[in-house]
XYZ file of C-alpha atoms in Angstrom:
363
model
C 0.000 0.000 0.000
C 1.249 3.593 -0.698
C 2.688 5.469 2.277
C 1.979 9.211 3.691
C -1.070 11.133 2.304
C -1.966 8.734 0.186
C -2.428 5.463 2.463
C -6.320 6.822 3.421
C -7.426 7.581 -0.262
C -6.366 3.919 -0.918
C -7.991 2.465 1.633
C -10.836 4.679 0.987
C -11.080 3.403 -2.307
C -10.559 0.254 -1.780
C -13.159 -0.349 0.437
C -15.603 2.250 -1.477
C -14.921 -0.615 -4.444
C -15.664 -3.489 -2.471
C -18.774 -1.864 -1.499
C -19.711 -1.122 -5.224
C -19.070 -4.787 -6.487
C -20.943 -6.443 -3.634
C -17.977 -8.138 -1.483
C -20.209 -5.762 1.311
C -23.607 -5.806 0.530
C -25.810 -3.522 1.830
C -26.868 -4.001 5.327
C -23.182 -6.013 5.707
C -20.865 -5.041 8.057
C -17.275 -3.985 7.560
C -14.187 -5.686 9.265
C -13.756 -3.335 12.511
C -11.099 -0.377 12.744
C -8.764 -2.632 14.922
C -9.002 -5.314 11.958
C -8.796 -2.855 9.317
C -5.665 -1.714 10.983
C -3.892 -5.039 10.857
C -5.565 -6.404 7.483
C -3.907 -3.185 5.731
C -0.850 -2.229 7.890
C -1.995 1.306 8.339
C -2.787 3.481 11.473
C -6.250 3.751 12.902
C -6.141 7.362 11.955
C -5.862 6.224 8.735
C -8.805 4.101 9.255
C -10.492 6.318 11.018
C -10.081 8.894 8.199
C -11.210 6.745 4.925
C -14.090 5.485 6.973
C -14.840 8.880 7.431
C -15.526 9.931 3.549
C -17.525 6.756 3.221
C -19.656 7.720 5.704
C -19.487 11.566 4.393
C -20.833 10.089 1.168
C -23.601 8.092 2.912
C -22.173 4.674 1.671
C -21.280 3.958 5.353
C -23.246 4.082 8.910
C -21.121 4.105 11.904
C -22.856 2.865 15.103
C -20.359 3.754 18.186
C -19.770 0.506 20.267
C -21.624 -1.708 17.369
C -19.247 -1.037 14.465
C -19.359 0.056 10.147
C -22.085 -1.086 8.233
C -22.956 -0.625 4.610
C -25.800 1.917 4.208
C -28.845 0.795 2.160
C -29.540 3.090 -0.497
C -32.262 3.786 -2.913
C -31.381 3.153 -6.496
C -34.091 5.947 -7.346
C -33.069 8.579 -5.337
C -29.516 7.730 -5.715
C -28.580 10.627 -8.474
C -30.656 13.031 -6.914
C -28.933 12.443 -3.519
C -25.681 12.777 -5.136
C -26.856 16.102 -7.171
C -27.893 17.554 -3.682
C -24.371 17.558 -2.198
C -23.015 21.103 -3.275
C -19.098 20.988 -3.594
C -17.148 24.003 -2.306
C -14.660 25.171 -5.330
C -10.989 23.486 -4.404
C -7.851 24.779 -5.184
C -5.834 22.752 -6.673
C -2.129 22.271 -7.986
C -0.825 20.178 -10.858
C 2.416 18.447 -10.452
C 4.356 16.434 -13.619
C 7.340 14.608 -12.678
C 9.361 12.470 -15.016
C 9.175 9.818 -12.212
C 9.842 8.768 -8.553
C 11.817 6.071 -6.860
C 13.114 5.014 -4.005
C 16.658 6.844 -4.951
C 14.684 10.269 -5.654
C 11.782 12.089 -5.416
C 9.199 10.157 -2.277
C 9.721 12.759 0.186
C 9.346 15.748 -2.411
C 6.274 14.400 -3.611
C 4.536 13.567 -0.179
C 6.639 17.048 0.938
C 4.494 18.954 -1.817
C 1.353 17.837 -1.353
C 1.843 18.247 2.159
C 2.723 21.583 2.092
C -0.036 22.400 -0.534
C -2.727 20.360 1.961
C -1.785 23.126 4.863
C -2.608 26.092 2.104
C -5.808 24.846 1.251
C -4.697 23.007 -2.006
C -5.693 19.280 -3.427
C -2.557 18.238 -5.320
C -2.480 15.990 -9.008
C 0.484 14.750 -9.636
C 0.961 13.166 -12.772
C 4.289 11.553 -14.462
C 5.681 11.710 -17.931
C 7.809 8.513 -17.489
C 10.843 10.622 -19.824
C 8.143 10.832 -22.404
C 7.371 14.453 -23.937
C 4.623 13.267 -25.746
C 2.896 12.096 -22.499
C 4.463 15.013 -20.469
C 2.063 17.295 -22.926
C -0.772 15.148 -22.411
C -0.315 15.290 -18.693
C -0.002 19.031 -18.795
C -3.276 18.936 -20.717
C -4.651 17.044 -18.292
C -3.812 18.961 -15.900
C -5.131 22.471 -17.271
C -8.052 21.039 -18.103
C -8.855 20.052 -14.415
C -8.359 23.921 -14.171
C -5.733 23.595 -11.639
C -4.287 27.808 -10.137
C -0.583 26.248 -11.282
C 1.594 23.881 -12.221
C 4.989 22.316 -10.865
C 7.158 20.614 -13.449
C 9.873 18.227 -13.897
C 10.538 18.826 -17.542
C 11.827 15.470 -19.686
C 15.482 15.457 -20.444
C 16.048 17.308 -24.086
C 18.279 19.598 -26.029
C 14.786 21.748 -26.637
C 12.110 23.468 -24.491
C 8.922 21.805 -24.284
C 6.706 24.617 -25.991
C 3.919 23.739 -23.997
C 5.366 24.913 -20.599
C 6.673 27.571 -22.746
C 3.086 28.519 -23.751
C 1.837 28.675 -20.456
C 4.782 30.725 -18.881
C 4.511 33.228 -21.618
C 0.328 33.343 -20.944
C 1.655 34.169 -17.269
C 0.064 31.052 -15.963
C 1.678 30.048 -12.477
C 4.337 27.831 -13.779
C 7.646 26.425 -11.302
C 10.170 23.997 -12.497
C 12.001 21.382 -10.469
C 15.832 20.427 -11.695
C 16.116 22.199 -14.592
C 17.552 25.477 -15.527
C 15.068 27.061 -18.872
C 18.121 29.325 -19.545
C 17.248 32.619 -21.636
C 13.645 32.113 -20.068
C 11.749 33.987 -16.991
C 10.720 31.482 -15.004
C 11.481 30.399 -11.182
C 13.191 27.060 -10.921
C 14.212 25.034 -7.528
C 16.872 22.469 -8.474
C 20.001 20.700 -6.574
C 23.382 23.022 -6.953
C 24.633 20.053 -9.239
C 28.512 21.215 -9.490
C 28.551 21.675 -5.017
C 26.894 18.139 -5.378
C 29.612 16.648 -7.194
C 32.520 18.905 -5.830
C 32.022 17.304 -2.485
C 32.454 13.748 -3.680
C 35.783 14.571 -5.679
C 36.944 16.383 -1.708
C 35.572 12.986 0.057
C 37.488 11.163 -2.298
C 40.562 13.464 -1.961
C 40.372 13.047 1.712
C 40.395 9.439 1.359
C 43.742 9.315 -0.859
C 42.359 8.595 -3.936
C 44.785 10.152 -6.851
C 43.709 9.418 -10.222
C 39.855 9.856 -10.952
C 37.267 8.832 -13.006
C 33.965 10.592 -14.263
C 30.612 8.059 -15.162
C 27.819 9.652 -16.249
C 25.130 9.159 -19.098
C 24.391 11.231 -22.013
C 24.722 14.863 -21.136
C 23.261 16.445 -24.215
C 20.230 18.626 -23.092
C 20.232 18.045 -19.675
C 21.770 20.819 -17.758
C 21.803 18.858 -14.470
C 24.055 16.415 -15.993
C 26.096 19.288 -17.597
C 26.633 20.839 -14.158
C 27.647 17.725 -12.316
C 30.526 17.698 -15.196
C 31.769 20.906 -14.957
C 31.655 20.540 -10.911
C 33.941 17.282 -11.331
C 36.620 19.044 -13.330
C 36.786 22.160 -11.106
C 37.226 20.188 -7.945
C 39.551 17.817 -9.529
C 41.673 20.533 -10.622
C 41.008 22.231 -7.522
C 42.535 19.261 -5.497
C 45.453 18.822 -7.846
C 43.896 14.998 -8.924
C 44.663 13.215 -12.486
C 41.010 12.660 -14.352
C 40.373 9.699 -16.761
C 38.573 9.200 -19.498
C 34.994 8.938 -18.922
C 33.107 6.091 -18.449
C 29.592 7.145 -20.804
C 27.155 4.781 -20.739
C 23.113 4.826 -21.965
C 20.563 6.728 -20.211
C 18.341 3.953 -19.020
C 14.448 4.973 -19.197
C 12.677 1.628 -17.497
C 11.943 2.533 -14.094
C 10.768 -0.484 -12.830
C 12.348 -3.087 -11.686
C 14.468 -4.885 -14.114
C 17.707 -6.318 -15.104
C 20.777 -3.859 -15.560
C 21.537 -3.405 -19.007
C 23.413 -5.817 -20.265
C 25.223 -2.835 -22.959
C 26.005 -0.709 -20.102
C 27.945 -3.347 -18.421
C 29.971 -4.353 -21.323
C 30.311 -0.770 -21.670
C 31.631 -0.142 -18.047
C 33.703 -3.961 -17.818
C 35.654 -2.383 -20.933
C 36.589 1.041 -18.997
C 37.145 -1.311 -15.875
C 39.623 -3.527 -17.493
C 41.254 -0.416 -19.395
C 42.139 1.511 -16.205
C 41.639 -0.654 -13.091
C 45.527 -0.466 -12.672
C 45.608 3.310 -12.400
C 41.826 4.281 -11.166
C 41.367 4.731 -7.626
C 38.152 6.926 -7.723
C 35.013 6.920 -9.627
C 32.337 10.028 -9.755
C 28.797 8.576 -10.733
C 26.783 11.555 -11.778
C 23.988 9.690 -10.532
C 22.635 6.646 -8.878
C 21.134 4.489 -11.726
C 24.613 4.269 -13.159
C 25.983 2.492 -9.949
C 24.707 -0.895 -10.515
C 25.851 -1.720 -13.969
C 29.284 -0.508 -13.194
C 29.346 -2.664 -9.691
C 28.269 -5.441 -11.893
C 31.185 -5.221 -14.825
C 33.623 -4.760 -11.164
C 32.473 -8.311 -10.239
C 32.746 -9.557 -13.449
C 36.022 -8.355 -14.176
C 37.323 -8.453 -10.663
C 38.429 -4.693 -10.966
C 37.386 -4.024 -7.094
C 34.927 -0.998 -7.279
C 33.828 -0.302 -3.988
C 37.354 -1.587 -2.359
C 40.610 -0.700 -3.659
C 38.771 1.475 -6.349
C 36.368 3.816 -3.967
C 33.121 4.842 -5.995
C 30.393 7.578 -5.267
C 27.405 8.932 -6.879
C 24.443 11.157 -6.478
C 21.586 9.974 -5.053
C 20.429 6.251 -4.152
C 18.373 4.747 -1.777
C 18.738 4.787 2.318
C 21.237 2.065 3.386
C 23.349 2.108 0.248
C 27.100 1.568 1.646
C 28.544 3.675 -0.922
C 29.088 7.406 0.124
C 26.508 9.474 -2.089
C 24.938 12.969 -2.243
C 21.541 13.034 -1.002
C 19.373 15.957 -2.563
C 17.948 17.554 -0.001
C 13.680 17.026 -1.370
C 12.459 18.394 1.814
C 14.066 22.486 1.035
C 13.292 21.734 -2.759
C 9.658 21.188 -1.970
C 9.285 23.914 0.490
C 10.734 26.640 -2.087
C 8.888 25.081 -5.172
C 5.437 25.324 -3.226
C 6.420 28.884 -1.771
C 7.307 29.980 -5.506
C 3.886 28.881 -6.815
C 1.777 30.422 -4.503
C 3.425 33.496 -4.696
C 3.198 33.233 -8.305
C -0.613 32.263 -7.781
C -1.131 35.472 -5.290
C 0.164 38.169 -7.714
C 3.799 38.282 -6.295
C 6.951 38.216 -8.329
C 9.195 35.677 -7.167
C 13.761 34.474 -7.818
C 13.531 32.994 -11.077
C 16.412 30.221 -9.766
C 17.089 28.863 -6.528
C 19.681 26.540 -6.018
C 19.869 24.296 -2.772
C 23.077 22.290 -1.687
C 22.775 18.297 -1.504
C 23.968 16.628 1.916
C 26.627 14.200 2.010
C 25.942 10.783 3.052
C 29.046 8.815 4.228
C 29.189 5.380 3.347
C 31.637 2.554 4.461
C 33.555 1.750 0.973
């Protein structure tokens, strides 16, 4: 089941299904909160909550000391019930994100919508999945729910999307998250890529390492990537260390679970066996990269992660590789601040940059 926010809505609808297809019949009555609670894994607040808009919408009656039963209804009246409730207008927020994992981007989803909740705004967050096609559709989507403004991870490209750049040009409420729309007025909250990066090469100064290396996937259009690059040079010069050739391998767009690509690792094993005798260090602009590149270390007994130290940006809690965390929680809280402001008639900084937080692993 889905955590924060969300965990009610599911079992709300869950339930609110259940009652629609007849696994509780009218009259029936629901497991009780207590069994609810340990059927689902949630919190009786939770519980208590989705129970709560069931019995808002009259599908539920709650007898205290008796327990949930399924309201009987009357198929007749039914629409004309339902026409009778009068729904105040909401304010709402769209939010497209090229995707969310585990390694990036929980805690500034649940963040936003959190922070939108306690300004009076219902939050839609849609994903494009690295797609622009579907980004547009999403952003149509979205408009066309009449959301006050929108919050945007634009997909990786050399070229705008001219749909965002429609709607910031219109003077719609627009915000974008880790991207830089350089030569455009718009506010944008995004990691300070190059400090991100700059503090690995230091940690792996500190730790001895000489001779470096640089992994990273494609770089054209994607300024984030094209930051992290620049930071790696500067800090490598900056620490008087020896660079390698890269180690470029593809931008992988499946997001679910699934084997490492089997390219990227013959990609990587080739770098690995070319300069395992004089690497000690190894940059990975970001997390997705690390597990192809562990894999080619095992294969070709190179020794990433021992006598060759490796570090990257982002990754999931417990990884035992020192990595840069992006600090969601700040980017969320200036994104949302931007927006409204934007939404209220205020001008707001067209780019804010917030530093990532080193996490020290044990490699």
């Amino acid at each position: 089941m889905a955590r924060g926010n969300f965990l009610y809505l599911q079992l709300y609808n869950e339930l609110k299904e259940k009652i629609e297809n007849g696994t509780y019949q009218e009259g029936a009555k629901l497991p009780s909160d207590e069994e609810l609670t340990n059927l689902c894994n949630v919190s009786m607040i939770t519980v208590k909550k989705a129970l709560g808009i069931l019995k808002d919408e009259g599908m539920v009656q709650r007898i205290p000391g008796v327990g949930t039963f399924v309201k009987k209804r009357n198929p007749v009246n039914a629409e004309e019930e339902k026409a009778e409730i009068v729904q105040p207008a909401t304010k709402k927020i769209g939010v497209v994100l090229e995707h969310v994992s585990s390694s990036y981007g929980l805690d500034l989803l649940y963040k936003i919508d959190q922070l939108a909740e306690e300004k009076g705004y219902k939050t839609l967050f849609r994903f494009s999945y690295y797609n622009r096609d579907k980004e547009n559709d999403e952003i149509d989507f979205l408009i066309n729910s009449k959301i006050d403004g929108l919050i945007v991870m634009p997909c990786h490209g050399m070229y705008y999307n001219p749909k965002i750049l429609k709607l910031i040009l219109k003077g719609f409420p627009v915000v974008v998250i880790d991207k830089k729309l350089d030569g455009i007025s718009v506010p944008s909250v995004r990691t300070d890529n190059k400090q991100a990066i700059q503090v690995l090469v230091k940690d792996l100064w500190e730790q001895g390492c000489k001779r470096i290396g640089f992994a990273s996937a494609e770089i054209v259009g994607t300024s984030s990537l094209q930051e992290r690059r620049n930071g790696f040079y500067e800090a490598a010069k900056e620490y008087k260390l020896e660079t390698l050739p890269e180690c470029s391998l593809s931008f992988d767009e499946i997001i679910y679970d699934h084997p490492v690509s089997r390219e990227n690792i013959e990609t990587a094993k080739k770098y690995l066996e070319e300069h395992k005798d004089k690497i000690d260090g190894i940059v990975c602009a970001e997390y997705s990269l690390l597990p192809a590149i562990m894999e080619a270390s095992r294969e070709s007994s190179a020794g990433v992660g021992e006598k060759i130290k490796i570090c990257c940006v982002d990754g999931p809690s417990g990884l035992p590789i020192t990595r840069m965390k992006q600090n969601e929680i700040a980017i969320a809280d200036k994104v949302v601040s931007l927006l409204l402001a934007q939404i209220n008639g205020s001008k707001t900084e067209t780019d804010i940059m917030v530093p990532a937080i080193l996490v020290s692993g044990s490699n």
